Short mmCIF file of C-alpha atoms in Angstrom, two decimals:
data_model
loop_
_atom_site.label_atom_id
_atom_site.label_comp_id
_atom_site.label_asym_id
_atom_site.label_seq_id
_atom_site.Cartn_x
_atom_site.Cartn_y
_atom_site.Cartn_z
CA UNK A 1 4.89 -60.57 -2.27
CA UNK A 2 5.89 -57.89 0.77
CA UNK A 3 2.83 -56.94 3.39
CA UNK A 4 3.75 -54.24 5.20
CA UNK A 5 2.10 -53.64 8.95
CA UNK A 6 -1.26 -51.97 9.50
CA UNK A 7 0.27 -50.00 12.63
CA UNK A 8 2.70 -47.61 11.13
CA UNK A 9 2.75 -43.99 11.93
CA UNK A 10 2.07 -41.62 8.95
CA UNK A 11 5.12 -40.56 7.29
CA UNK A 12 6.93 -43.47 7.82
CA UNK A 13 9.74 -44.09 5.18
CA UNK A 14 10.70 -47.97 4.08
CA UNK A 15 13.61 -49.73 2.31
CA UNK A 16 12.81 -52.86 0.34
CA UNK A 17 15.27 -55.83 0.26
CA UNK A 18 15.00 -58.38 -1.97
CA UNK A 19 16.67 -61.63 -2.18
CA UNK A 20 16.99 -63.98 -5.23
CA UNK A 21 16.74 -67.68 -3.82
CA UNK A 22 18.16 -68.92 -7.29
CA UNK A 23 21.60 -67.37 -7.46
CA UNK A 24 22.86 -65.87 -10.79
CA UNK A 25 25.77 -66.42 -12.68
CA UNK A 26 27.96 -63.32 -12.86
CA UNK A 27 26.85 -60.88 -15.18
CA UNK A 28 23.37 -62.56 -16.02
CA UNK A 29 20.27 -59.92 -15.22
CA UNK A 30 16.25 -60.77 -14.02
CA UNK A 31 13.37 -58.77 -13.80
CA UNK A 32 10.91 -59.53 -11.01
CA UNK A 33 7.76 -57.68 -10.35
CA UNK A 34 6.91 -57.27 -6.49
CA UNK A 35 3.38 -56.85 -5.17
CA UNK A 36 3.02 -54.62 -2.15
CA UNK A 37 0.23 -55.62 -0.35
CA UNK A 38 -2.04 -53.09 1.76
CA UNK A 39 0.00 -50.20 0.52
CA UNK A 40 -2.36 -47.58 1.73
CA UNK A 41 -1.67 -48.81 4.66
CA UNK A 42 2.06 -48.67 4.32
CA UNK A 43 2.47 -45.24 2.34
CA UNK A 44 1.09 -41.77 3.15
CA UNK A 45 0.50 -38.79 0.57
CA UNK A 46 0.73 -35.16 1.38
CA UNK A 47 -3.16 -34.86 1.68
CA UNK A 48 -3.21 -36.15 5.28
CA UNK A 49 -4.37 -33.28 7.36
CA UNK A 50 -3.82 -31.15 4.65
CA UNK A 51 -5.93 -27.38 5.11
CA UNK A 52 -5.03 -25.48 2.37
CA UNK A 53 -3.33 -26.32 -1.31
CA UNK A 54 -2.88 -23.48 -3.63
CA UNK A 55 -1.72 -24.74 -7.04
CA UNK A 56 -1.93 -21.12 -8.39
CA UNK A 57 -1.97 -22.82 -12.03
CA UNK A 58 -4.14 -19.91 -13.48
CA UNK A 59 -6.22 -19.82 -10.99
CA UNK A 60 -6.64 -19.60 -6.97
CA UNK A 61 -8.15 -21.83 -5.61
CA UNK A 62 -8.19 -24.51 -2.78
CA UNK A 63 -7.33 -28.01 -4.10
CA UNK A 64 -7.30 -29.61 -0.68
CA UNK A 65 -10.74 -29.99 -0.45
CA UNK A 66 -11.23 -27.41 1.75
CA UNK A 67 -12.89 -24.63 -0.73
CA UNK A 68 -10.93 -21.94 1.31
CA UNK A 69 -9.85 -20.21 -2.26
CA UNK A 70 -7.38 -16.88 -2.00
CA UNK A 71 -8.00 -14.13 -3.30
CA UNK A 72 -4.97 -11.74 -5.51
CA UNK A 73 -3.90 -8.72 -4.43
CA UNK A 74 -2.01 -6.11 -6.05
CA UNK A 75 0.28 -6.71 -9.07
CA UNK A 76 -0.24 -10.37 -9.58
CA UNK A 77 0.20 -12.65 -12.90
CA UNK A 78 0.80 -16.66 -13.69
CA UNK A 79 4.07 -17.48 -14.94
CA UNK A 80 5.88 -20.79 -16.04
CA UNK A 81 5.89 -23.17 -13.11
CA UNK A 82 9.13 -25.56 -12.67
CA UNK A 83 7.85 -28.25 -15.60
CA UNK A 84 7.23 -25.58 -18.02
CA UNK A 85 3.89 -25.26 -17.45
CA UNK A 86 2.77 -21.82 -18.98
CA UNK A 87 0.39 -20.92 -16.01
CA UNK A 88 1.48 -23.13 -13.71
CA UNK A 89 2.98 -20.31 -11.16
CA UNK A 90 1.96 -17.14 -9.34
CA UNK A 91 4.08 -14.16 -10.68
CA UNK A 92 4.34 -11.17 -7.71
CA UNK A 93 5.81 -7.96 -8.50
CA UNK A 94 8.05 -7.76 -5.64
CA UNK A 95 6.26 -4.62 -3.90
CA UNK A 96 2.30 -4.97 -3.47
CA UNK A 97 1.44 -8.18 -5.10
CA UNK A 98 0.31 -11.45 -2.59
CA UNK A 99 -2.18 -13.90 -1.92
CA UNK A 100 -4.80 -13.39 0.64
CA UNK A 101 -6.57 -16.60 2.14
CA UNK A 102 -9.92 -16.38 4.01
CA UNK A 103 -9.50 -15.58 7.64
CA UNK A 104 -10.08 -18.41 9.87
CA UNK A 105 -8.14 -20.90 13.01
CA UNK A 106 -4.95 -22.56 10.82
CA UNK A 107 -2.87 -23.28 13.55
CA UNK A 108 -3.99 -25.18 16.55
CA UNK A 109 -1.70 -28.23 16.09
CA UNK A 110 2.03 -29.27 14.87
CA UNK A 111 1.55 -27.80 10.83
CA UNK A 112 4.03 -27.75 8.32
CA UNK A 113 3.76 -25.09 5.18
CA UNK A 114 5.52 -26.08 2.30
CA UNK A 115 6.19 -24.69 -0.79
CA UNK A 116 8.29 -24.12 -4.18
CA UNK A 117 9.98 -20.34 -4.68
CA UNK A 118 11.67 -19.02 -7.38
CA UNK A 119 12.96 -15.44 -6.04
CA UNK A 120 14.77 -12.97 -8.17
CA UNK A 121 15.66 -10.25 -5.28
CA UNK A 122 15.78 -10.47 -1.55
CA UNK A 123 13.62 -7.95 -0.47
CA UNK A 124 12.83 -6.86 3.18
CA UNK A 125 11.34 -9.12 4.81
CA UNK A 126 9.14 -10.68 2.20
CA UNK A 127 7.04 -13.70 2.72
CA UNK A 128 6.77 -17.06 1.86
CA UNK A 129 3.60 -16.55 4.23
CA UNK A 130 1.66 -14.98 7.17
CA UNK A 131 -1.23 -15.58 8.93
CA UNK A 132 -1.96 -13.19 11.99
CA UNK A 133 -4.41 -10.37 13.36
CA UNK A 134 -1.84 -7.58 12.75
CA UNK A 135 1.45 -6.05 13.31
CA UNK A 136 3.37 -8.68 15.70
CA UNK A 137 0.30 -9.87 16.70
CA UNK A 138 0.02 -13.72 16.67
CA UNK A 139 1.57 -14.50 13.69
CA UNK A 140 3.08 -17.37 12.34
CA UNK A 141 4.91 -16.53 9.15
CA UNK A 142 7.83 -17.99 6.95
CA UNK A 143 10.23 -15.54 5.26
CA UNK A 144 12.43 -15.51 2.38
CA UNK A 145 14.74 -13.15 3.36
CA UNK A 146 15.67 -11.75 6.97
CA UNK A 147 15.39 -8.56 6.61
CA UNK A 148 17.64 -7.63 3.37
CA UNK A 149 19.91 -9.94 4.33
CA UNK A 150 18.57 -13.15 1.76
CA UNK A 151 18.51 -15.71 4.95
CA UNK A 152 15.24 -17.59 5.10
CA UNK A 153 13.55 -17.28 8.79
CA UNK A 154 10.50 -18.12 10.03
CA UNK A 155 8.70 -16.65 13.18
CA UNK A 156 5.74 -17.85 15.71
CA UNK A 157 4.26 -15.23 17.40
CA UNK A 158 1.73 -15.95 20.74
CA UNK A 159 -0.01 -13.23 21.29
CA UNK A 160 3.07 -10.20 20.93
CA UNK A 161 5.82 -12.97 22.19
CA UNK A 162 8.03 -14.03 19.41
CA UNK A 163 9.41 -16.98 18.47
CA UNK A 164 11.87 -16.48 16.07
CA UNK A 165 14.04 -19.21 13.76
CA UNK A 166 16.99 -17.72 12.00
CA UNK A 167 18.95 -18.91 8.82
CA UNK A 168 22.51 -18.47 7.22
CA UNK A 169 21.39 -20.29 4.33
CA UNK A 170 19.87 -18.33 1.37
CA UNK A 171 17.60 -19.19 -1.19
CA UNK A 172 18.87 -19.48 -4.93
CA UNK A 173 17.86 -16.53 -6.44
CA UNK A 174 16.55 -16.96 -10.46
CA UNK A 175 15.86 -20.67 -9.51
CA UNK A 176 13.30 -22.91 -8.25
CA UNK A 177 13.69 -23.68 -4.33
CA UNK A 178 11.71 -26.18 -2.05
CA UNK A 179 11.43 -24.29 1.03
CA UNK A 180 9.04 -26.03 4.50
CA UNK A 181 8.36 -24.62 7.85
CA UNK A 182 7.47 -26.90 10.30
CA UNK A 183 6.34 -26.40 13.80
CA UNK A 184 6.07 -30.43 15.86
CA UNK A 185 5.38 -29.01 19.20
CA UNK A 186 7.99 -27.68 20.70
CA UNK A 187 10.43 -27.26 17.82
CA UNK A 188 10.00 -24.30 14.96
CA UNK A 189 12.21 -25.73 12.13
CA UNK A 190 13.30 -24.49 8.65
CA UNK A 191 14.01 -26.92 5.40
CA UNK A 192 15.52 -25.20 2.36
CA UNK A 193 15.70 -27.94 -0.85
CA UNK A 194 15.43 -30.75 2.09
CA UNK A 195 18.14 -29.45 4.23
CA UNK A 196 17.27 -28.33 8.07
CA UNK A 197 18.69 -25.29 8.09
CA UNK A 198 17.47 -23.32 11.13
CA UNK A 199 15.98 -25.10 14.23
CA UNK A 200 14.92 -23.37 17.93
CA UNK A 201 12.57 -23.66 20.68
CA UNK A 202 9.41 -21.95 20.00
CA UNK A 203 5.88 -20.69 21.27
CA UNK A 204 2.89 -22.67 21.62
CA UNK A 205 0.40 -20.89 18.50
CA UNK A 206 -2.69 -19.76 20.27
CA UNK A 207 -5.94 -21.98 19.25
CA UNK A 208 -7.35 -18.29 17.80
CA UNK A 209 -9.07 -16.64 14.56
CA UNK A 210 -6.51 -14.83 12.59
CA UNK A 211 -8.42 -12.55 10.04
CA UNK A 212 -4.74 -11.31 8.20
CA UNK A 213 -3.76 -14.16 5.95
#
């Protein structure tokens, strides 16, 4: 049996070791089963702190719990998701089409927004998402492409201050992409498919109601 501690921090990863106290002889295979004792304790899911959770499988609503559901805007449709799922992904149409969640205060901590993307163009400046109260007006948002250029970004607006994360890495276009944007206090930080690919200094998001989401 392994017990791991009660004390761990969230988010904590773990290797496992075992040892065989009866040595094998070369070539000779066991199977063991190991019991991991207070695992709750020892392993953390994605729904700690968790705000919002958009599935988008043919429908939009808020799976965290949360019932802050979106609402579809413009030319919107469901789509095969990454499994094959027939409706298991939000389809956009690339010029009007988005997902608009209820206004409300997202940001008054670290956050991370996380996400799969499966773009077929880079156009300007479109969004993974963005939550503000208007035109370069405290938002934080998370971009697929900077500009035209196809380089993810990511900025953190306080009040009309920018903080601004920029990318030379691009997503595949015509596949699936794991894309996060994570904000831990002081650093505004970009993973594409688990890779940090853009990291700066950034503002402190105002503790404030942003009614553009």
């Amino acid at each position: 049996n392994a017990t791991l501690p009660t004390n761990i921090q969230s988010g904590t990863g773990y290797k496992i070791r075992t040892v065989s106290s009866l040595p094998l002889f070369i070539g000779a295979e066991s199977t063991q089963s190991l019991t991991i004792n207070n695992p709750s304790q020892g392993f953390s899911t994605l729904s700690n702190g968790r705000i919002l959770w958009y599935k988008f499988d043919a429908n939009a609503a808020d799976s965290s719990g949360s019932s802050l559901d979106a609402s579809l805007v413009g030319g919107t449709s469901y789509t095969s998701d990454r499994f094959n799922n027939a409706t298991g992904a939000l389809q956009l149409n690339g010029t009007n089409g988005h997902a608009v969640a209820p206004a409300g205060t997202y940001f008054n901590n670290e956050f991370t927004v996380s996400t799969w993307v499966k773009p077929t163009s880079y156009n300007n400046w479109s969004r993974v998402f963005d939550f503000g109260r208007g035109s370069a007006l405290d938002n934080i948002l998370g971009a697929i492409s900077q500009g035209a250029t196809g380089n993810v970004a990511a900025e953190n607006y306080n009040n009309a201050t920018t903080g601004q994360v920029n990318s030379t890495n691009k997503m595949n276009l015509n596949a699936w992409n794991h894309i996060a944007f994570r904000w831990d206090g002081n650093l505004l930080q970009i993973y594409l498919n688990s890779y940090l690919v853009g990291s700066a200094s950034s503002n402190n998001p105002r503790l404030i109601y942003r009614n553009l989401c």
